[in-house]
Amino acid sequence: MHPVTLPAQPATAEPTLLPAWSPSRWMGIAAALYALLTVLMFGHVLWTASRMPSAEWCSDIRTQFYHVRTFGFGELASGNLALWNPHVFSGTPYAANFQSALFYPPNWLFLVLPTALAINWSIALHAFLIGCFTFYWLFGRKLHPLACLMGGGLLIFCGPYFAPVYAGNLSNLCTMVWAPLILRAIDDLLGDAALRGGLLGSVAVAMQILAGHPQYVYYTAIAAGLYFVLSLVTAERRLTSLAGYLGMYFGGAALAAVQLVPGLASADQSVRSGGVPYEFAIHYSLSWENFVTFIAPGFFGEMELASYWGRGMLWEMTGFFGVTGLLLAVYGVCFGTRQSGRFVLAALVPLMLLLALGGHTPLFRVLYDYAPGFNSFRGNAKFLFPAVLFAVALAATGLDTLLRQPRATPYFAGAIFALAVACWIAGGAVAASAERGSDGWWAESLLSLRDQAKQWRELYHVTPEDYDKPDFIRHTGVVAGASLQRAGTMCIIVALFLLGCAWEPRTAAVLAALAVVEVLVFAWPLSTSFPASSVTSENLRKFLASQPGDFRIIDQQNPNEAMTIGAYDVLGYDPGVTRRYAEIFTYAAHTPLEETSQYLRWHPKSRIPSLYRLARGRFLLAIVESKQGATLQSIPLPNPLPRLLLVGDYQVAATRDDVFRAMSQADFSPEQTVILEREPEPRPAAEGNSPVPGRIRVLDSSTDHLTVEAELASAAILLITDAYDSDWQVTPLEGSVQQHYELMPADWAFRAIPLAAGKHHFRLEYRPAAIKQGAVLTLLASAAWLGLMVWNVRRRWKAKPSHPVA
């Protein structure tokens, strides 16, 4: 075997400062470095389950992922693969929901560790992996190892990746990680390792799908597709590369079919089916003024102080990857070699930023109307991540150029000095104007921003009234001005180092370290943590333990907590809620149906007065703040229905609007009449207000099934006060008078089974065919992938010379 060395350098190149070690050795060094940085950042939570990374007040860990993981992997550990989640939204698909991420291999940590500790290790593991994958991608682009090491460090701690740690966006973090590996696979496809690239890429695509955030999968596919198309222009074997690229994505989809197939099938019945309203889709679009965060991340306030006063959420709106990184990226564009692919990267960065602007440009309306997928998500600012990913590659290209041909010109350094002066002058002008209070131009700028934010409904951390307060005006001006002046100081430091590179190449190595330290300092305040004990309420546990019965609560603050404490909630927090269920609650809350979303609320004057009874709501919970602290208050709700109820009368309403009108009538009583969308078979004889003679009981149940025994004197409708989903099936069991049962939507969002007179014994089971179809496809694809990998390894092994080549 011959040793693998780094690419040969140009004859004019200066010493590269580092030994020509093999790629595997450099990967080991990179892994050690990123492991050290990861432990430095997350070491305070890696050995304890008492705290978790994130800020409690804004944490998706507290409101969603802690509970989703506790429920799903708790059931799996006990031997039950939960396909249905009965705890929120009166029942909703679980395994098919992408954010459950049950089939994502790194999530199997949750089977062996307590939930809090598994979350901590998951966040740290993925930070480590994104560094390694970025190094691997950049190393494949023939960049200097030091430039590759810097690139991985920049991406770990950049705003678009690390700021979501603060917000607890667990599935975002897990999904973004695989993007650099997909880009490395594309480079292999375009080079002389097409099969290796296809195999690697298909795994990376599959892992992205399994990781639980379809939006980042979609956005990465767009970025990777543009990267491939622009790079294909200079490729030699274009048809082979194109076939490999298509095979990579189709192969990845097949490998992840166990999640993808049922996920897409479930999405057809979810609130996101058919797309989201345009007004919803443009939420969290990158604002034009937030481009300043590329150089001054604290311009709009510091996240650790919860003082952000700009539009949207700062963890969605900051593109910072260091002033040093940004200036190196510009240097890479200006001075990188033709072989570095700088023009492709330089074209992709503004393209991604244009898409990140979302509804702030006319382009998004066109994409929303005509491009598949753009009408399914909100938060276009997430395109910041691929923009910064490509920008980091440009920064590595810039450092590579400095290391190989240190010819930093005085003109470029002079331009940076000019930028530094501009930042200092701008910072001073902002602070001076803010000192004038409401009479300065800074106050006028704040009011203009406030008016735009109100129009877009993008104010989250401050109130509109705050912008009129003199103290607020002065504070924001001081913070923004100081942030600009810090950026100016960094520009001066970078310019001095660039000038030094012309005389001493080792200066570039110090510049690389400076770039990583800068983003590390930026990320450090975001690595806060909160107590794991605050995720659930012990008072709520005790209260529910004192209230026996089969009922649901209505918890508007943290409905997903029901999954962790074994309760059942009428509401929930997840985009996987079924559309029927979301629509009826939207209508009941006096909200236009075109604004239907996963954000369901209890309404004190419901348009369907019996809706909360129908959903078995027994207690409305509220947190009451007082001088003594926060206390749990429970408000009893009247007469919740049981889970199973025999109803003797029915009405047929063919459309959704007809159903809602019928249920809105003052005399509608769900225990006396059920609203169906077509005639049932068998048909019950109307009993008026009389109860249906008969008995019914549950013999056994789990998350995914219900075995029922009933005896009726006359035909009736069995009303089941759980959310309807067409994948629930009814199977007759031995001794049942009825050999065929039909599950129908009842009262639009719930379930009904017509029953004949006599004895019944049947099993109601959640059986989505897509789960089995996806599992079979994943097994077949996995076998094919393994076969190709073994064949490729054997082929390459045989092709190697038997003796070292001199």
mmCIF file of C-alpha atoms in Angstrom, residues 311 447-459 463-465:
data_model
loop_
_atom_site.group_PDB
_atom_site.id
_atom_site.type_symbol
_atom_site.label_atom_id
_atom_site.label_comp_id
_atom_site.label_asym_id
_atom_site.label_seq_id
_atom_site.Cartn_x
_atom_site.Cartn_y
_atom_site.Cartn_z
ATOM 1 C CA ARG A 311 -37.783 41.368 14.372
ATOM 2 C CA LEU A 447 -40.337 53.380 15.381
ATOM 3 C CA SER A 448 -40.050 52.429 11.725
ATOM 4 C CA LEU A 449 -38.776 48.984 12.689
ATOM 5 C CA ARG A 450 -41.600 48.639 15.230
ATOM 6 C CA ASP A 451 -44.245 49.485 12.620
ATOM 7 C CA GLN A 452 -42.862 46.900 10.210
ATOM 8 C CA ALA A 453 -42.614 44.303 12.970
ATOM 9 C CA LYS A 454 -46.237 44.918 13.997
ATOM 10 C CA GLN A 455 -47.353 44.576 10.386
ATOM 11 C CA TRP A 456 -45.520 41.240 10.073
ATOM 12 C CA ARG A 457 -46.427 40.156 13.621
ATOM 13 C CA GLU A 458 -42.735 39.711 14.417
ATOM 14 C CA LEU A 459 -42.393 41.289 17.864
ATOM 15 C CA THR A 463 -43.864 45.308 23.476
ATOM 16 C CA PRO A 464 -44.687 48.061 20.945
ATOM 17 C CA GLU A 465 -44.917 50.528 23.827
#
